[in-house]
Coordinates of C-alpha atoms in Angstrom, one line a residue:
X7 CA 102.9 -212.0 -5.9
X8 CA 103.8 -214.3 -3.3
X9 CA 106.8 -216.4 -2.8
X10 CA 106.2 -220.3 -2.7
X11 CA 105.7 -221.2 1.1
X12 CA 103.0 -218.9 1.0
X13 CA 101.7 -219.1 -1.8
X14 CA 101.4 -222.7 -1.0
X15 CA 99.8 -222.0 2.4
X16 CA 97.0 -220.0 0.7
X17 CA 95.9 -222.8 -1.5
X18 CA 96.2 -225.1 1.9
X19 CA 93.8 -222.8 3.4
X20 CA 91.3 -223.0 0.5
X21 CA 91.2 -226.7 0.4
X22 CA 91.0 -226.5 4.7
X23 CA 90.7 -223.4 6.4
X24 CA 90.7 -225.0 9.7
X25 CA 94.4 -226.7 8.6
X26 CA 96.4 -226.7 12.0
X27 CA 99.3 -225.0 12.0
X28 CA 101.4 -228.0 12.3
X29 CA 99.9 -229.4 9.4
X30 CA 100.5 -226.5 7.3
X31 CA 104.0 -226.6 9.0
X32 CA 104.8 -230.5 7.7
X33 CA 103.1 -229.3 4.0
X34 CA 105.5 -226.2 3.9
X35 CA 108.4 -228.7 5.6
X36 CA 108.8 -224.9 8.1
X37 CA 108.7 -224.9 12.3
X38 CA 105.0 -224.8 13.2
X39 CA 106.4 -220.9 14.5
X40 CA 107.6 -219.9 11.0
X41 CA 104.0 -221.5 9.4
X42 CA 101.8 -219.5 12.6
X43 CA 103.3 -215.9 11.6
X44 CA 103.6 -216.3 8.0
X45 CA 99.3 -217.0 8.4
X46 CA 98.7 -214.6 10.8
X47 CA 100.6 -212.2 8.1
X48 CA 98.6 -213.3 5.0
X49 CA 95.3 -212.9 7.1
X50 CA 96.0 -209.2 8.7
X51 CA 97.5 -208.0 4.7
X52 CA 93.9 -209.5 3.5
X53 CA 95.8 -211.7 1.0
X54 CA 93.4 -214.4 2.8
X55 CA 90.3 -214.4 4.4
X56 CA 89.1 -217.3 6.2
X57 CA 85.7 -217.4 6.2
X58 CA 82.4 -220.6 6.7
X59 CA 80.5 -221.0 3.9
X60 CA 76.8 -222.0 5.1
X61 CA 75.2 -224.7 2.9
X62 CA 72.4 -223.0 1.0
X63 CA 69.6 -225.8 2.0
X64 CA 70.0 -224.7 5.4
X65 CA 69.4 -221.4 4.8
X66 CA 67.2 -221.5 2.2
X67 CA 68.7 -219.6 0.3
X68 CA 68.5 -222.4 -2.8
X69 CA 66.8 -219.8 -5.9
X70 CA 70.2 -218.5 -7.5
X71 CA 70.0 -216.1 -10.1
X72 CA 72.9 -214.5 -12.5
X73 CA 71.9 -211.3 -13.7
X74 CA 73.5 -209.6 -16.9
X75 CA 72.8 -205.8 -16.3
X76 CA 72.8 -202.3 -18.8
X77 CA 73.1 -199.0 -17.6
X78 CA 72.6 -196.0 -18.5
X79 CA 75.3 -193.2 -16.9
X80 CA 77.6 -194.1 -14.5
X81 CA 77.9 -198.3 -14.5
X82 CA 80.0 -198.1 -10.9
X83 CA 77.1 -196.3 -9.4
X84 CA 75.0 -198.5 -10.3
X85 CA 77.2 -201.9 -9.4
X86 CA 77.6 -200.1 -5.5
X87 CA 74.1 -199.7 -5.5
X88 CA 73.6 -203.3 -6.5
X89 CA 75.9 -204.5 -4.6
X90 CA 74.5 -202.9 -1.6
X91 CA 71.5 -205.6 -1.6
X92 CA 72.0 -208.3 1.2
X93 CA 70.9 -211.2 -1.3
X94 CA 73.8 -210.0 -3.9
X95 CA 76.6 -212.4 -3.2
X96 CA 78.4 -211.3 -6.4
X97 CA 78.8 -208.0 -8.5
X98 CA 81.1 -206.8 -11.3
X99 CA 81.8 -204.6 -13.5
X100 CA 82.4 -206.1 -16.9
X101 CA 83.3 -205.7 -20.3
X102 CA 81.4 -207.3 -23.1
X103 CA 77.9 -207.4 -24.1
X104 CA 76.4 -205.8 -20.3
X105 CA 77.9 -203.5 -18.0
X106 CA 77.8 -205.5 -14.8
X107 CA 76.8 -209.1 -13.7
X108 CA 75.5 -209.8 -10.4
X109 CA 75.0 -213.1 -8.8
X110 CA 71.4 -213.2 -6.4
X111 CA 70.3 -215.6 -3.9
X112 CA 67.0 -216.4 -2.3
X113 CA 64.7 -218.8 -0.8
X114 CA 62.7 -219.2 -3.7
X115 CA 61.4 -218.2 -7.3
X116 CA 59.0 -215.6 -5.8
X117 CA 61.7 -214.2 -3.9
X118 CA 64.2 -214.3 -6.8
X119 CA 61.3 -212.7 -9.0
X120 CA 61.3 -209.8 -6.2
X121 CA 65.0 -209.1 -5.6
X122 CA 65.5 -208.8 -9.2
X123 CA 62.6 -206.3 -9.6
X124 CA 64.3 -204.4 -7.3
X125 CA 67.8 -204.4 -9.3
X126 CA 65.8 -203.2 -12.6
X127 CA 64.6 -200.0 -9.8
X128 CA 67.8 -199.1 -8.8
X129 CA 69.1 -195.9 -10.5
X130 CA 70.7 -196.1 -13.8
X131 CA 69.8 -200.0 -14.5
X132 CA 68.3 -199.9 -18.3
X133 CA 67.6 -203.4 -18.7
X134 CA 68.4 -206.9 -16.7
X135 CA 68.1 -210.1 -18.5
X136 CA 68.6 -213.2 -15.9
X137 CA 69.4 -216.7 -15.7
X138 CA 68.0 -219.0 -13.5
X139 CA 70.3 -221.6 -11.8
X140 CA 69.4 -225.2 -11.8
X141 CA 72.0 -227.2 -10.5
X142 CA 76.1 -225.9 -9.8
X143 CA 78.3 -228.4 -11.0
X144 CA 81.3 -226.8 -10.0
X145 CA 82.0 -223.9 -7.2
X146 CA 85.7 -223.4 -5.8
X147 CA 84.1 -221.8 -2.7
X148 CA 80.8 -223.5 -1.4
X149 CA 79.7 -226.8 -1.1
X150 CA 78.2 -228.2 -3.9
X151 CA 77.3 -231.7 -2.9
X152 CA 73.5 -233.1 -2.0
X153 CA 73.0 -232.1 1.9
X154 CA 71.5 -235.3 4.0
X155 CA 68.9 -235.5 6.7
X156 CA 71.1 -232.8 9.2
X157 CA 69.6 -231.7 12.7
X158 CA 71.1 -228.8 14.0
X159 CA 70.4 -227.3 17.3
X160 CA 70.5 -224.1 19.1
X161 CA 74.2 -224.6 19.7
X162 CA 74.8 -225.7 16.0
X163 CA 73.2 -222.4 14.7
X164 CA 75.5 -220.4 17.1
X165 CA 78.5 -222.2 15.7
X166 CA 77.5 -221.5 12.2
X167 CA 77.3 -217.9 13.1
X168 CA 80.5 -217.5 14.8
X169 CA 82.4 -219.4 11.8
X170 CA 80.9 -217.4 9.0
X171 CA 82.5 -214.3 11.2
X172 CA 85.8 -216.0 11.7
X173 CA 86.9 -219.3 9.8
X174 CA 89.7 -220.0 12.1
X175 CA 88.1 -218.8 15.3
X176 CA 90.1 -221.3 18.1
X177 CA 88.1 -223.9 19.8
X178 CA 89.0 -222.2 22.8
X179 CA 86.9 -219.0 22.2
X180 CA 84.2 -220.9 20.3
X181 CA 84.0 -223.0 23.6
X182 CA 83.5 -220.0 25.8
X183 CA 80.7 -219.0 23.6
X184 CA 78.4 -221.7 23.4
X185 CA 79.4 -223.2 27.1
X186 CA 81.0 -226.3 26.0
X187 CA 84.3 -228.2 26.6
X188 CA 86.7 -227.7 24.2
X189 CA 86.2 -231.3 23.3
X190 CA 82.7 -231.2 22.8
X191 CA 83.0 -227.7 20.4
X192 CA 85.6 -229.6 18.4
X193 CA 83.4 -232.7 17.5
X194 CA 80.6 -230.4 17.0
X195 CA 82.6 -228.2 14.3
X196 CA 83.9 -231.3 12.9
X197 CA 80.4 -233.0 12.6
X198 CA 79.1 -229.6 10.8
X199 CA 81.9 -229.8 8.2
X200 CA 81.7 -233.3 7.6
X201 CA 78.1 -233.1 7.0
X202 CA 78.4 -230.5 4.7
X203 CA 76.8 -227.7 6.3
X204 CA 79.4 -225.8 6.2
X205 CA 82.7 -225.6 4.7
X206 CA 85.5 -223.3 5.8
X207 CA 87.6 -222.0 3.4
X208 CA 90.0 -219.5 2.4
X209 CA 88.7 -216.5 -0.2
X210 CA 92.2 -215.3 -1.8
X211 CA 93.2 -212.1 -3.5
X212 CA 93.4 -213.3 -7.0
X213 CA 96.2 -210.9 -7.7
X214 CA 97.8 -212.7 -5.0
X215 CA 98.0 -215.9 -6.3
X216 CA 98.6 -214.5 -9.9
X217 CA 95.1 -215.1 -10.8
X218 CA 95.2 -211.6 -12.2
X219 CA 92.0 -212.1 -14.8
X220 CA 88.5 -213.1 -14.3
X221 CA 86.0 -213.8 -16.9
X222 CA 82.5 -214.9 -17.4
X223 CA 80.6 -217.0 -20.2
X224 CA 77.7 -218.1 -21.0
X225 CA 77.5 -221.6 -23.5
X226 CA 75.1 -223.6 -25.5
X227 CA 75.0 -227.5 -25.7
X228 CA 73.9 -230.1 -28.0
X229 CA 73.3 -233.2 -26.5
X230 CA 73.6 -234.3 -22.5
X231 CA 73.6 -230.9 -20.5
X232 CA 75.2 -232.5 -17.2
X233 CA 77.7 -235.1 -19.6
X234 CA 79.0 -231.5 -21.1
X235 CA 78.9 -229.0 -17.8
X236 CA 80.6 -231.8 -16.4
X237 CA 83.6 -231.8 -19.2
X238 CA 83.8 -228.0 -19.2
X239 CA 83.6 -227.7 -15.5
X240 CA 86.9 -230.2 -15.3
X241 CA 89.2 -227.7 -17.4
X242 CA 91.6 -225.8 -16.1
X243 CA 91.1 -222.6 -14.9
X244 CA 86.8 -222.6 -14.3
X245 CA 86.3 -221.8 -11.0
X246 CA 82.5 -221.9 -11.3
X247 CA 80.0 -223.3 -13.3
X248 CA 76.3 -223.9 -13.4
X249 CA 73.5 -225.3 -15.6
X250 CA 69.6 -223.8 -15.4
X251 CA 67.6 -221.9 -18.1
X252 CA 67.3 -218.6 -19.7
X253 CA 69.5 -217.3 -22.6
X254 CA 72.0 -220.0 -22.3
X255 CA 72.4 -223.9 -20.9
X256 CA 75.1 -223.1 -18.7
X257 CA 77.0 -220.1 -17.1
X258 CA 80.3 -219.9 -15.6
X259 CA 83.2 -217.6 -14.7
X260 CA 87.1 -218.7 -15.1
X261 CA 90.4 -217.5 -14.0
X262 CA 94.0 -216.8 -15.4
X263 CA 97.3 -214.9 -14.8
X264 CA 97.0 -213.4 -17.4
X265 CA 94.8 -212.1 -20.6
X266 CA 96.1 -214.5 -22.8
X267 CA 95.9 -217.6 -20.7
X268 CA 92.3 -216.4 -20.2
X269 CA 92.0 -216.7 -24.2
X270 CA 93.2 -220.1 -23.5
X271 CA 90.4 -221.1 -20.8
X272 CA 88.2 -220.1 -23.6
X273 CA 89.4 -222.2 -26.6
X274 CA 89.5 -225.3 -24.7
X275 CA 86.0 -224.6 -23.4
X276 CA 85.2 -224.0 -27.0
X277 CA 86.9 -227.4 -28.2
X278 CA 84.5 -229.6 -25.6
X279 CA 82.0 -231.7 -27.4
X280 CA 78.8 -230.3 -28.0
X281 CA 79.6 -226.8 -26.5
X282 CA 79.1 -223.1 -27.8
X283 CA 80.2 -220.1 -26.1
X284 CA 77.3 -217.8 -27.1
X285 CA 78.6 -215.1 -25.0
X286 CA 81.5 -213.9 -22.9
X287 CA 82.6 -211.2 -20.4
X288 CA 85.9 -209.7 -19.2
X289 CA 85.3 -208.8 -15.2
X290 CA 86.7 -205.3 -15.2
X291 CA 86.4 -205.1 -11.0
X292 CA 85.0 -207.4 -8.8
X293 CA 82.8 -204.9 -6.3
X294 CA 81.4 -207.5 -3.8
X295 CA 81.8 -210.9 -3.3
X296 CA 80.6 -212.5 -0.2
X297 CA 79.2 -215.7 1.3
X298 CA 78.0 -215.2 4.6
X299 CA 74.2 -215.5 4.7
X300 CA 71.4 -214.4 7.6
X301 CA 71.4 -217.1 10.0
X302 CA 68.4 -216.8 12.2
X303 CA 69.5 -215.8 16.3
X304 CA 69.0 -218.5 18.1
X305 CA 69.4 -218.1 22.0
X306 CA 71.2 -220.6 23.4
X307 CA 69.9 -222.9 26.0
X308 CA 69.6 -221.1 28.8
X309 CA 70.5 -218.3 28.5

């Protein structure tokens, strides 16, 4: 566990993972020297990892898919195997009614169709029974809002590249990259995360921040879907949530410091109007989970 000043540094870095150090420093109320090592510690232990989360419309990587997996033999064989596959963002092991989940994302139906043909090939897999996303109403690591008429530019894509890689990658080195003045990199990185095309966060060790259980559910709804995802995705504790079609309305995964406060995620989700969980999951071991996307290479100018 950490101790407060970290602890409160980690959730700084989720909410901005470009924070300057002498912001952190006036959150914390530490010297901006004390706040500097104290990062660079939590980033070399792996308690954080800073990390730009690309916008899925600019990839085109829009066709998410949350797949409920059996096996037959070993189920960690088969969740490395599956986790192996570029367009798996997300795989655990699980307890409940399937041995694994896996979350897949592609450009589009055909390719969702494709990539989970090839999950049901792997190995082991018995039988795998997905869920096609609609819209996320809630996700504590990507951006989630509408993304606007965006140009981006050789230079852009490079930038995109190089912040996926490193998060908190100075302006100094990301200026010696693309050729630019400090000056112009900074208003560039700034423009890309206040469009939303990318937002740079921090990805935490759960046990870190006493987030020690993870669990999945799926729910059905009476009445307005978005009224109720909406409800359910503002309780504590639901770290992701998404509405589409398949064998539920809506499927989500929440967090807790421990088993019982898990329970307790539950039973309020339980208690919203119009809501029943028809399903849920203990996550026994998260084997991958990962953001960064294929961004196409793009040459710079010139060179």
């Amino acid at each position: 566990m950490l101790d407060a000043v970290d602890a409160v540094l980690v959730r700084e870095l989720q909410r901005d993972g470009r924070a300057t150090f002498q912001a952190l420093a006036d959150r914390v109320g530490l010297s901006r020297t004390a706040v500097r090592a104290r990062v660079q510690s939590l980033l070399e232990t792996g308690v954080v990892r800073v990390v730009g989360i690309v916008h899925a419309a600019v990839v085109g990587a829009e066709a998410i898919g949350h797949v409920s997996v059996t096996v037959e033999g070993s189920a960690r064989e088969v969740a490395d195997a599956v986790a192996d596959r570029p367009a798996v963002s997300f795989a655990a092991l699980t307890a409940g009614p399937h041995d694994l989940v896996a979350q897949v994302r592609t450009r589009d139906d055909a390719a969702l169709a494709a990539e989970v043909d090839r999950l049901r090939s792997v190995p082991g897999v018995r039988s795998a029974e997905v869920f096609r996303s609609v819209s996320t109403v809630r996700d504590t690591h990507a951006v989630v809002r509408e993304l606007g008429e965006v140009t981006l530019d050789d230079i852009d894509w490079r930038l995109l590249q190089e912040l996926q890689r490193d998060g908190r990658a100075p302006y100094t080195r990301l200026a010696h990259i693309i050729g630019l003045s400090q000056a112009a990199t900074r208003a560039r990185v700034v423009r890309l995360m206040r469009t939303g095309v990318i937002q740079v966060t921090g990805l935490a060790d759960p046990l870190a921040l006493g987030a020690a259980e993870l669990g999945g559910f799926g729910l059905v709804v009476t009445g307005g879907l978005r009224k109720v995802a909406e409800a359910v995705a503002a309780q504590d504790g639901v770290r992701y949530l998404a509405t589409g079609f398949g064998r539920y309305d809506i499927v989500g995964q929440a967090e807790a410091a421990s088993r019982a406060e898990l329970v307790a995620v539950l039973d309020a989700i339980r208690c919203v109007p119009g809501v029943t969980v028809r399903e849920s999951w203990h996550h026994l071991d998260v084997v991958k989970e990962s953001y960064a996307v294929e961004l196409p290479e793009r040459p710079l100018n010139g060179a």
